[in-house]
Amino acid sequence: MTSQATRTPDSTSLRFRRAAGRFPTGVAVVSTLNDAQPHAMTVNSFVTVSLDPLMVLVSLGLTCRTYERIHSSGIFAVTVLGAHQQPVADWFASSRRGTGASAFTGVDWRPAPCSSAPILEQGVSYFDCEVVDVRVAGDHAVVFGAVQAFDILSDGPALMFADSRYVACPPPAAAVTGAATPAVPSQR
């Protein structure tokens, strides 16, 4: 085992990322509209926060372009990606994607009903948000959004990420069987 004295900050960060990567997360694209131009990036740090009021959060690096644009615009949308959308996740995670409308070339999207931020048509659900708070936490900003609109786009399985790779989430049981899934397994 490596002692704390011999660990470099880089090795600690890499080990931390590896340990955190063991926790499966969903994959989403967070987007905004800034100066009439759409902007987006892939995230796996999307969390529902509250049912009353409806609220979500995303965590974004302080130096990323999309954070700057969301902070400036005060709005964002989150599209939860479907299992078939790995290429879309890779594209919006790439620095090669360009900026503005050119980043959306070949990607079907429509404006969110309240913010007009892009919603990716092939996703499984979306959340249209107004920024209500931003908290700096280390090298990231936690952006809280009041959900103005949301919907389910598909009953297909969601895309997930675990152990540095994509995995498909099983489809919801209700979509497969047409029946509601019990909240608690029966005790026999």
mmCIF file of C-alpha atoms in Angstrom:
data_model
loop_
_atom_site.group_PDB
_atom_site.id
_atom_site.type_symbol
_atom_site.label_atom_id
_atom_site.label_comp_id
_atom_site.label_asym_id
_atom_site.label_seq_id
_atom_site.Cartn_x
_atom_site.Cartn_y
_atom_site.Cartn_z
ATOM 1 C CA MET A 1 0.000 0.000 0.000
ATOM 2 C CA THR A 2 1.280 3.474 -0.875
ATOM 3 C CA SER A 3 1.931 5.716 2.104
ATOM 4 C CA GLN A 4 0.376 9.170 2.265
ATOM 5 C CA ALA A 5 3.865 10.718 2.221
ATOM 6 C CA THR A 6 4.779 9.140 -1.144
ATOM 7 C CA ARG A 7 1.454 9.790 -2.875
ATOM 8 C CA THR A 8 1.504 12.667 -5.334
ATOM 9 C CA PRO A 9 -1.529 14.905 -5.796
ATOM 10 C CA ASP A 10 -1.975 13.430 -9.297
ATOM 11 C CA SER A 11 -1.965 9.856 -8.038
ATOM 12 C CA THR A 12 -4.454 10.779 -5.304
ATOM 13 C CA SER A 13 -6.756 12.391 -7.868
ATOM 14 C CA LEU A 14 -6.523 9.411 -10.190
ATOM 15 C CA ARG A 15 -7.170 6.956 -7.364
ATOM 16 C CA PHE A 16 -10.114 9.046 -6.152
ATOM 17 C CA ARG A 17 -11.600 9.116 -9.676
ATOM 18 C CA ARG A 18 -11.149 5.354 -9.954
ATOM 19 C CA ALA A 19 -12.841 4.756 -6.591
ATOM 20 C CA ALA A 20 -15.720 7.136 -7.424
ATOM 21 C CA GLY A 21 -16.052 5.501 -10.847
ATOM 22 C CA ARG A 22 -17.169 2.308 -9.148
ATOM 23 C CA PHE A 23 -20.496 4.071 -8.475
ATOM 24 C CA PRO A 24 -22.722 3.759 -11.587
ATOM 25 C CA THR A 25 -24.227 7.020 -12.801
ATOM 26 C CA GLY A 26 -26.618 8.072 -15.499
ATOM 27 C CA VAL A 27 -25.320 9.961 -18.515
ATOM 28 C CA ALA A 28 -26.925 13.237 -19.578
ATOM 29 C CA VAL A 29 -26.285 16.259 -21.740
ATOM 30 C CA VAL A 30 -26.681 19.650 -20.082
ATOM 31 C CA SER A 31 -27.380 22.498 -22.471
ATOM 32 C CA THR A 32 -28.081 26.206 -22.515
ATOM 33 C CA LEU A 33 -28.865 28.999 -24.902
ATOM 34 C CA ASN A 34 -26.545 31.979 -24.646
ATOM 35 C CA ASP A 35 -26.586 34.937 -27.041
ATOM 36 C CA ALA A 36 -29.018 32.926 -29.239
ATOM 37 C CA GLN A 37 -26.431 30.133 -29.610
ATOM 38 C CA PRO A 38 -26.933 26.591 -28.244
ATOM 39 C CA HIS A 39 -24.180 25.073 -26.086
ATOM 40 C CA ALA A 40 -23.947 21.660 -24.398
ATOM 41 C CA MET A 41 -21.732 19.099 -22.707
ATOM 42 C CA THR A 42 -21.990 15.545 -21.386
ATOM 43 C CA VAL A 43 -22.340 15.142 -17.618
ATOM 44 C CA ASN A 44 -22.791 12.304 -15.184
ATOM 45 C CA SER A 45 -23.229 14.581 -12.183
ATOM 46 C CA PHE A 46 -26.954 15.235 -12.563
ATOM 47 C CA VAL A 47 -29.097 14.766 -9.451
ATOM 48 C CA THR A 48 -32.723 15.362 -8.531
ATOM 49 C CA VAL A 49 -32.787 17.479 -5.372
ATOM 50 C CA SER A 50 -36.373 18.255 -4.377
ATOM 51 C CA LEU A 51 -39.982 17.406 -5.198
ATOM 52 C CA ASP A 52 -41.371 20.563 -3.563
ATOM 53 C CA PRO A 53 -40.310 22.682 -5.279
ATOM 54 C CA LEU A 54 -39.097 20.589 -8.238
ATOM 55 C CA MET A 55 -35.338 21.046 -8.319
ATOM 56 C CA VAL A 56 -32.262 19.402 -9.854
ATOM 57 C CA LEU A 57 -28.543 20.070 -9.831
ATOM 58 C CA VAL A 58 -25.569 19.588 -12.105
ATOM 59 C CA SER A 59 -21.922 19.854 -11.137
ATOM 60 C CA LEU A 60 -19.677 21.546 -13.705
ATOM 61 C CA GLY A 61 -15.979 22.384 -13.740
ATOM 62 C CA LEU A 62 -15.352 26.059 -13.045
ATOM 63 C CA THR A 63 -13.239 26.368 -16.190
ATOM 64 C CA CYS A 64 -15.585 24.628 -18.637
ATOM 65 C CA ARG A 65 -17.223 26.673 -21.402
ATOM 66 C CA THR A 66 -20.722 25.360 -20.702
ATOM 67 C CA TYR A 67 -20.591 26.403 -17.038
ATOM 68 C CA GLU A 68 -19.655 29.943 -18.041
ATOM 69 C CA ARG A 69 -22.560 30.071 -20.492
ATOM 70 C CA ILE A 70 -25.104 28.617 -18.032
ATOM 71 C CA HIS A 71 -23.922 31.056 -15.366
ATOM 72 C CA SER A 72 -24.369 33.920 -17.832
ATOM 73 C CA SER A 73 -27.741 32.821 -19.283
ATOM 74 C CA GLY A 74 -29.397 31.687 -16.046
ATOM 75 C CA ILE A 75 -31.056 28.721 -17.766
ATOM 76 C CA PHE A 76 -30.270 25.131 -18.679
ATOM 77 C CA ALA A 77 -31.867 21.899 -19.815
ATOM 78 C CA VAL A 78 -30.796 18.347 -19.042
ATOM 79 C CA THR A 79 -31.476 15.495 -21.448
ATOM 80 C CA VAL A 80 -31.048 12.022 -19.929
ATOM 81 C CA LEU A 81 -29.472 9.907 -22.681
ATOM 82 C CA GLY A 82 -30.761 6.585 -23.959
ATOM 83 C CA ALA A 83 -28.626 3.439 -24.129
ATOM 84 C CA HIS A 84 -28.289 3.890 -27.903
ATOM 85 C CA GLN A 85 -26.745 7.367 -27.509
ATOM 86 C CA GLN A 86 -23.145 6.547 -26.616
ATOM 87 C CA PRO A 87 -21.877 8.391 -29.731
ATOM 88 C CA VAL A 88 -23.839 11.486 -28.641
ATOM 89 C CA ALA A 89 -22.353 11.240 -25.122
ATOM 90 C CA ASP A 90 -18.852 10.950 -26.610
ATOM 91 C CA TRP A 91 -19.467 13.878 -28.974
ATOM 92 C CA PHE A 92 -20.650 16.289 -26.279
ATOM 93 C CA ALA A 93 -17.773 15.169 -24.015
ATOM 94 C CA SER A 94 -15.196 15.958 -26.718
ATOM 95 C CA SER A 95 -13.375 19.272 -26.954
ATOM 96 C CA ARG A 96 -13.467 18.742 -30.759
ATOM 97 C CA ARG A 97 -17.217 19.362 -30.892
ATOM 98 C CA GLY A 98 -16.804 23.084 -31.511
ATOM 99 C CA THR A 99 -19.078 25.740 -30.091
ATOM 100 C CA GLY A 100 -22.516 27.083 -30.776
ATOM 101 C CA ALA A 101 -24.794 25.626 -33.424
ATOM 102 C CA SER A 102 -21.931 23.738 -35.130
ATOM 103 C CA ALA A 103 -21.717 21.436 -32.092
ATOM 104 C CA PHE A 104 -25.274 20.269 -32.837
ATOM 105 C CA THR A 105 -24.744 19.378 -36.498
ATOM 106 C CA GLY A 106 -26.326 15.975 -37.079
ATOM 107 C CA VAL A 107 -27.982 15.912 -33.628
ATOM 108 C CA ASP A 108 -31.785 16.133 -33.546
ATOM 109 C CA TRP A 109 -32.891 18.658 -30.952
ATOM 110 C CA ARG A 110 -35.693 21.056 -30.182
ATOM 111 C CA PRO A 111 -35.994 24.064 -27.886
ATOM 112 C CA ALA A 112 -37.157 23.376 -24.335
ATOM 113 C CA PRO A 113 -40.640 24.795 -23.691
ATOM 114 C CA CYS A 114 -39.605 27.450 -21.143
ATOM 115 C CA SER A 115 -35.889 28.203 -21.543
ATOM 116 C CA SER A 116 -35.468 27.281 -25.234
ATOM 117 C CA ALA A 117 -32.255 25.439 -24.262
ATOM 118 C CA PRO A 118 -31.691 22.377 -26.470
ATOM 119 C CA ILE A 119 -33.450 19.101 -25.643
ATOM 120 C CA LEU A 120 -31.983 16.135 -27.516
ATOM 121 C CA GLU A 121 -34.874 14.381 -29.290
ATOM 122 C CA GLN A 122 -33.560 10.830 -28.859
ATOM 123 C CA GLY A 123 -33.089 11.048 -25.073
ATOM 124 C CA VAL A 124 -35.238 9.268 -22.485
ATOM 125 C CA SER A 125 -36.322 12.330 -20.478
ATOM 126 C CA TYR A 126 -35.621 16.024 -20.074
ATOM 127 C CA PHE A 127 -35.700 18.759 -17.446
ATOM 128 C CA ASP A 128 -36.013 22.446 -18.410
ATOM 129 C CA CYS A 129 -34.568 24.650 -15.658
ATOM 130 C CA GLU A 130 -33.966 28.147 -14.382
ATOM 131 C CA VAL A 131 -30.795 28.626 -12.314
ATOM 132 C CA VAL A 132 -31.744 29.407 -8.695
ATOM 133 C CA ASP A 133 -28.381 28.998 -6.970
ATOM 134 C CA VAL A 134 -24.727 28.300 -7.701
ATOM 135 C CA ARG A 135 -22.334 27.022 -5.046
ATOM 136 C CA VAL A 136 -18.593 26.759 -5.652
ATOM 137 C CA ALA A 137 -17.193 23.499 -4.291
ATOM 138 C CA GLY A 138 -13.468 23.083 -4.898
ATOM 139 C CA ASP A 139 -12.779 23.136 -8.649
ATOM 140 C CA HIS A 140 -16.476 22.740 -9.557
ATOM 141 C CA ALA A 141 -19.701 24.724 -9.356
ATOM 142 C CA VAL A 142 -22.884 23.053 -8.205
ATOM 143 C CA VAL A 143 -25.674 24.621 -10.246
ATOM 144 C CA PHE A 144 -29.184 24.279 -8.801
ATOM 145 C CA GLY A 145 -32.111 24.558 -11.192
ATOM 146 C CA ALA A 146 -35.799 25.070 -10.541
ATOM 147 C CA VAL A 147 -37.543 22.710 -12.945
ATOM 148 C CA GLN A 148 -39.926 24.688 -15.165
ATOM 149 C CA ALA A 149 -40.898 21.755 -17.412
ATOM 150 C CA PHE A 150 -40.024 18.075 -17.765
ATOM 151 C CA ASP A 151 -41.181 15.013 -19.641
ATOM 152 C CA ILE A 152 -40.423 11.433 -20.595
ATOM 153 C CA LEU A 153 -39.195 11.176 -24.190
ATOM 154 C CA SER A 154 -38.850 7.385 -24.443
ATOM 155 C CA ASP A 155 -39.495 4.223 -22.445
ATOM 156 C CA GLY A 156 -36.187 2.795 -23.682
ATOM 157 C CA PRO A 157 -33.285 2.060 -21.341
ATOM 158 C CA ALA A 158 -31.039 4.872 -20.142
ATOM 159 C CA LEU A 159 -27.309 5.078 -20.783
ATOM 160 C CA MET A 160 -25.159 4.585 -17.692
ATOM 161 C CA PHE A 161 -21.472 4.898 -16.897
ATOM 162 C CA ALA A 162 -19.516 2.695 -14.472
ATOM 163 C CA ASP A 163 -15.879 1.613 -14.197
ATOM 164 C CA SER A 164 -14.888 4.037 -16.997
ATOM 165 C CA ARG A 165 -17.258 2.511 -19.550
ATOM 166 C CA TYR A 166 -20.807 2.829 -20.789
ATOM 167 C CA VAL A 167 -23.450 0.308 -19.789
ATOM 168 C CA ALA A 168 -27.154 0.088 -20.614
ATOM 169 C CA CYS A 169 -29.652 0.358 -17.811
ATOM 170 C CA PRO A 170 -32.409 -2.255 -17.985
ATOM 171 C CA PRO A 171 -35.691 -0.734 -19.215
ATOM 172 C CA PRO A 172 -38.227 0.211 -16.557
ATOM 173 C CA ALA A 173 -40.292 -2.832 -15.511
ATOM 174 C CA ALA A 174 -43.554 -1.054 -16.321
ATOM 175 C CA ALA A 175 -42.373 -0.526 -19.910
ATOM 176 C CA VAL A 176 -41.587 -4.233 -20.286
ATOM 177 C CA THR A 177 -44.576 -5.777 -18.521
ATOM 178 C CA GLY A 178 -47.113 -2.961 -18.661
ATOM 179 C CA ALA A 179 -47.574 -3.323 -14.889
ATOM 180 C CA ALA A 180 -46.382 -1.243 -11.989
ATOM 181 C CA THR A 181 -43.401 -2.577 -10.063
ATOM 182 C CA PRO A 182 -44.019 -3.107 -6.324
ATOM 183 C CA ALA A 183 -42.137 -0.642 -4.134
ATOM 184 C CA VAL A 184 -41.242 -3.346 -1.608
ATOM 185 C CA PRO A 185 -40.715 -7.022 -2.435
ATOM 186 C CA SER A 186 -43.378 -9.269 -0.925
ATOM 187 C CA GLN A 187 -42.352 -11.120 2.207
ATOM 188 C CA ARG A 188 -43.277 -14.822 2.012
#
